[in-house]
PDB file of C-alpha atoms in Angstrom:
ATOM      1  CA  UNK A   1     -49.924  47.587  84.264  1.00 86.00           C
ATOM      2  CA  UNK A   2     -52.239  47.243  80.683  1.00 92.00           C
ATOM      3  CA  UNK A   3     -55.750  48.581  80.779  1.00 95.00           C
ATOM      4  CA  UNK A   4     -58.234  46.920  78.803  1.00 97.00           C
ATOM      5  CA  UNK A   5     -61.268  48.837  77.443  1.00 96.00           C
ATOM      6  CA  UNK A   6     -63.990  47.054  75.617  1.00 95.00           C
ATOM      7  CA  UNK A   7     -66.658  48.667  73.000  1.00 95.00           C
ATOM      8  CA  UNK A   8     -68.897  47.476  70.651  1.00 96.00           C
ATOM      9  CA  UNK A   9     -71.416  45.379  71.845  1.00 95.00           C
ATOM     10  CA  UNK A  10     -74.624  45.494  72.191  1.00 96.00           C
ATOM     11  CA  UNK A  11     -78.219  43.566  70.988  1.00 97.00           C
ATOM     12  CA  UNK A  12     -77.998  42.198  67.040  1.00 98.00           C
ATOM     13  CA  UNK A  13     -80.562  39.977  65.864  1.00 98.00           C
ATOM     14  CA  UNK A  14     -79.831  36.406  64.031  1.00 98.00           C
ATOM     15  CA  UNK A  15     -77.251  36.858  61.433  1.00 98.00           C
ATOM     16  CA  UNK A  16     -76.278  40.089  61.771  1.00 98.00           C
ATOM     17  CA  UNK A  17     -72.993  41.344  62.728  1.00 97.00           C
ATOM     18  CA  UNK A  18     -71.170  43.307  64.923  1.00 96.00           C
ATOM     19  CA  UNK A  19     -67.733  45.099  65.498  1.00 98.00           C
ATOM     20  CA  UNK A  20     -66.019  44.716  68.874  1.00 98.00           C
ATOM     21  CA  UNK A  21     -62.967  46.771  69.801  1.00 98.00           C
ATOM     22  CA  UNK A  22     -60.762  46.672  72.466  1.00 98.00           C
ATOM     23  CA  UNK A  23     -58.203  49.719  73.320  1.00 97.00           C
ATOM     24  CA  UNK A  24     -55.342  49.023  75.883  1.00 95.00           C
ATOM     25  CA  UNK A  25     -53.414  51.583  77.387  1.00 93.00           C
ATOM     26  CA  UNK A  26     -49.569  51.562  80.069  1.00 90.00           C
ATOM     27  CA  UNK A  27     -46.993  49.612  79.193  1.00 86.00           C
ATOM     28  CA  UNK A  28     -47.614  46.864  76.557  1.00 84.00           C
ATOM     29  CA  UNK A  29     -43.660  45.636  77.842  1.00 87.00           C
ATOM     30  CA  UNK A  30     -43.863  41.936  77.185  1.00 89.00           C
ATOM     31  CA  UNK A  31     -47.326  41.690  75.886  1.00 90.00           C
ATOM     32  CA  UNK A  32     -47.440  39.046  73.111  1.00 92.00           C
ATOM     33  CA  UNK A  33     -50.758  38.147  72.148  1.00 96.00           C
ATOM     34  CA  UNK A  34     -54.074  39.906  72.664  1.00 97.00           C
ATOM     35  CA  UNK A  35     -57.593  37.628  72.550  1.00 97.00           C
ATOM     36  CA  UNK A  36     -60.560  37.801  72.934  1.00 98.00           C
ATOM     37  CA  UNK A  37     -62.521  35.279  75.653  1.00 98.00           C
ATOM     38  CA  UNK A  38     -66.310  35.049  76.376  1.00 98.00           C
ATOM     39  CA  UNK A  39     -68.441  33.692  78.682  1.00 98.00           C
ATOM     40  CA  UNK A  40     -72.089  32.617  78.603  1.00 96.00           C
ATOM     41  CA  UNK A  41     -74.289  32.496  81.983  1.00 92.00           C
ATOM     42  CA  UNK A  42     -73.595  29.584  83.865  1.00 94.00           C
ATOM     43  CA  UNK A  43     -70.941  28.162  81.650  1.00 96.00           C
ATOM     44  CA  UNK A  44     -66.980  28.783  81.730  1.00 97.00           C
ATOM     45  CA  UNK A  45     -65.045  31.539  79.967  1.00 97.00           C
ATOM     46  CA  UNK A  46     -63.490  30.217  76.815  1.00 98.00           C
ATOM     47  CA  UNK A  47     -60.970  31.304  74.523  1.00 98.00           C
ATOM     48  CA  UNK A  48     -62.739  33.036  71.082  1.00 98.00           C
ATOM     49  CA  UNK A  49     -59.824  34.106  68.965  1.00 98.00           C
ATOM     50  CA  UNK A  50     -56.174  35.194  69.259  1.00 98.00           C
ATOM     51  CA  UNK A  51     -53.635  37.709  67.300  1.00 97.00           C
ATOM     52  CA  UNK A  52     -50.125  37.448  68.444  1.00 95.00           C
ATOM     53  CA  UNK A  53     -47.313  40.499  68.175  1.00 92.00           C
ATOM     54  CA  UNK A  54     -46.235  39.350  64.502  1.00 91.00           C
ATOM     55  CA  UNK A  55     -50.156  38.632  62.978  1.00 93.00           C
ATOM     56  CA  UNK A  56     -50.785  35.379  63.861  1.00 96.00           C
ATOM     57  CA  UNK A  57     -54.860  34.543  64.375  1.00 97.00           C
ATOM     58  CA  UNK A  58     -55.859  31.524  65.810  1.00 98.00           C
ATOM     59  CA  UNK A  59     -59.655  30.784  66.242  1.00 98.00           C
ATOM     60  CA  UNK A  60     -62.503  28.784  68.214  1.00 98.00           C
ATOM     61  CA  UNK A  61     -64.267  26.244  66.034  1.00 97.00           C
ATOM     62  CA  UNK A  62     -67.573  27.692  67.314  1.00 97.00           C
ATOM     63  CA  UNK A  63     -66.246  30.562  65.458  1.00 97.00           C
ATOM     64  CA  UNK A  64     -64.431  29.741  62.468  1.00 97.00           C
ATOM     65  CA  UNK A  65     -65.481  31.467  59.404  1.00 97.00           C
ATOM     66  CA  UNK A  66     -67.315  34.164  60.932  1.00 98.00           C
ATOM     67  CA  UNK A  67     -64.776  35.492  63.231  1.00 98.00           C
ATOM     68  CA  UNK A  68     -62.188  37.901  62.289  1.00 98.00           C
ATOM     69  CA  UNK A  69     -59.983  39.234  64.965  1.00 98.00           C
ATOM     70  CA  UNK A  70     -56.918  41.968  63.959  1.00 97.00           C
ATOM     71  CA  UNK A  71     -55.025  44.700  65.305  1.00 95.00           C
ATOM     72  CA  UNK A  72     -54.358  48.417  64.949  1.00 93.00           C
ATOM     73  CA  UNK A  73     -50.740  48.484  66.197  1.00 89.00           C
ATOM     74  CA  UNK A  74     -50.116  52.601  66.311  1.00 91.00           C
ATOM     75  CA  UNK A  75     -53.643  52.878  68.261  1.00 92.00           C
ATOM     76  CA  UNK A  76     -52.794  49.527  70.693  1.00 93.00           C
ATOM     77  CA  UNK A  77     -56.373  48.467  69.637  1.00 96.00           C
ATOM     78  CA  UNK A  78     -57.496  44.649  68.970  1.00 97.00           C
ATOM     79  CA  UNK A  79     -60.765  44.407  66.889  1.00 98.00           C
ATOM     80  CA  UNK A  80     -62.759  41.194  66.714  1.00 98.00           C
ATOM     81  CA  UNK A  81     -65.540  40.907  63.948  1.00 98.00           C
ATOM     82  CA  UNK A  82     -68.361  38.616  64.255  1.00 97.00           C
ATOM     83  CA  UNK A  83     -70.593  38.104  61.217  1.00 98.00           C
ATOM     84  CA  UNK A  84     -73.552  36.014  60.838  1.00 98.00           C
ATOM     85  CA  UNK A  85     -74.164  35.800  64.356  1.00 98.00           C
ATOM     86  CA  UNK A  86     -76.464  33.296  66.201  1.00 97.00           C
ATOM     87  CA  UNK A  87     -77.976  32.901  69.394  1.00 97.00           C
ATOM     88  CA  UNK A  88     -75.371  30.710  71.465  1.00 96.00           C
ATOM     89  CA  UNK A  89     -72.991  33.659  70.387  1.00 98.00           C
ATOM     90  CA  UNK A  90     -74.639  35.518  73.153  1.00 98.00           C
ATOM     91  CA  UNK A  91     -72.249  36.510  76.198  1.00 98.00           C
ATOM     92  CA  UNK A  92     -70.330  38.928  77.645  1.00 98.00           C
ATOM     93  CA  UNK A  93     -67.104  39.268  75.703  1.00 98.00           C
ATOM     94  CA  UNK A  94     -63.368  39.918  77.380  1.00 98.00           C
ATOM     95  CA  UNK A  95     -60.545  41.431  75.711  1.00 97.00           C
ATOM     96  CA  UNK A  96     -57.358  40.295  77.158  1.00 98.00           C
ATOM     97  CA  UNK A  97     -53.518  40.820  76.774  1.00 97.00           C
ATOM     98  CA  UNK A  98     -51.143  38.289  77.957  1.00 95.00           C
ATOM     99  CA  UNK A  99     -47.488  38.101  77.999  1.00 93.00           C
ATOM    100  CA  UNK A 100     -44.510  38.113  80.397  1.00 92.00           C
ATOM    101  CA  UNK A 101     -43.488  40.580  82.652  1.00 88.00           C
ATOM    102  CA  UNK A 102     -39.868  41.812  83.057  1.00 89.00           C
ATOM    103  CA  UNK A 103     -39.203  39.105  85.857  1.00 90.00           C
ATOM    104  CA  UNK A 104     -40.282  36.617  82.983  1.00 89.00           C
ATOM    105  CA  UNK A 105     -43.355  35.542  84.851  1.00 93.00           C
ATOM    106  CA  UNK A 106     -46.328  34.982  82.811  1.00 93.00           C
ATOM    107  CA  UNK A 107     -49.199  37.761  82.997  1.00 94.00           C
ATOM    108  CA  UNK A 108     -52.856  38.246  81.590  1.00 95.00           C
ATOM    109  CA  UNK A 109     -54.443  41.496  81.526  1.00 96.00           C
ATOM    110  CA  UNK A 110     -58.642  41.940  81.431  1.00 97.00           C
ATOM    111  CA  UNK A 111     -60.813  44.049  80.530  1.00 97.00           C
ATOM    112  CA  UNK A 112     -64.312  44.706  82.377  1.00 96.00           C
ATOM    113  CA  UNK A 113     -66.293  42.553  79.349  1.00 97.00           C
ATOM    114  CA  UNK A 114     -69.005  43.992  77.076  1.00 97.00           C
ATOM    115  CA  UNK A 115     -72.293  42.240  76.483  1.00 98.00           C
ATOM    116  CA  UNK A 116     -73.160  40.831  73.012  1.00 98.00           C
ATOM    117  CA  UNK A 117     -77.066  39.147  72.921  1.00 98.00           C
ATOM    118  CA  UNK A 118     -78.295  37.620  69.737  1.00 98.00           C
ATOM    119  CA  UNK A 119     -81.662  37.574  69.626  1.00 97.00           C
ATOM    120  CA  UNK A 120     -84.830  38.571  67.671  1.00 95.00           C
TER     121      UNK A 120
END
């Protein structure tokens, strides 16, 4: 089992920035990428960024260029930073591990979200 803990949001107003972390704790066996997901009210959770195990990032458009998502390997901790935020960046914001277990089946670890709201 992975635990997901999320930090770092909070209120920022238009074009600010903010830091999100996310620290994961058990066994990371089989865990190859970590990402971060958000979801506005009423809409569906989408993906926001991605690091794999060997430093790959892959990003949202919505995102691109303002997103930065990395990883602190020795502290199991996936960072995403958001600059030059806007207002349909608000959400709540999941970290989430995903991998395969030692059966091989596929698995995706949560965390309980964190709220980000852009607004002035």
């Amino acid at each position: 089992q992975v635990q997901l803990v999320e930090s770092g949001g909070g209120l920022v107003q238009p074009g600010g920035s903010l830091r999100l972390s996310c620290a994961a704790s058990g066994s990371m066996f089989g865990i190859n990428t970590r990402d971060w997901f958000r979801q506005a009210p009423g809409k569906q959770r989408d993906l926001v960024a991605t690091i794999t195990s060997g430093g790959s990032t892959n990003y949202a458009d919505s995102v691109k260029g303002r997103a930065t998502i990395s990883r602190d390997n020795a502290k199991d901790t996936v960072y995403l930073q958001m600059n030059n935020l806007r207002p349909e960046d608000t959400a709540v914001y999941y970290c989430s591990a995903a991998g395969r277990t030692r059966s091989g089946a596929r698995t995706r670890y949560w965390g309980q979200g964190t709220q980000v709201t852009v607004s002035s």
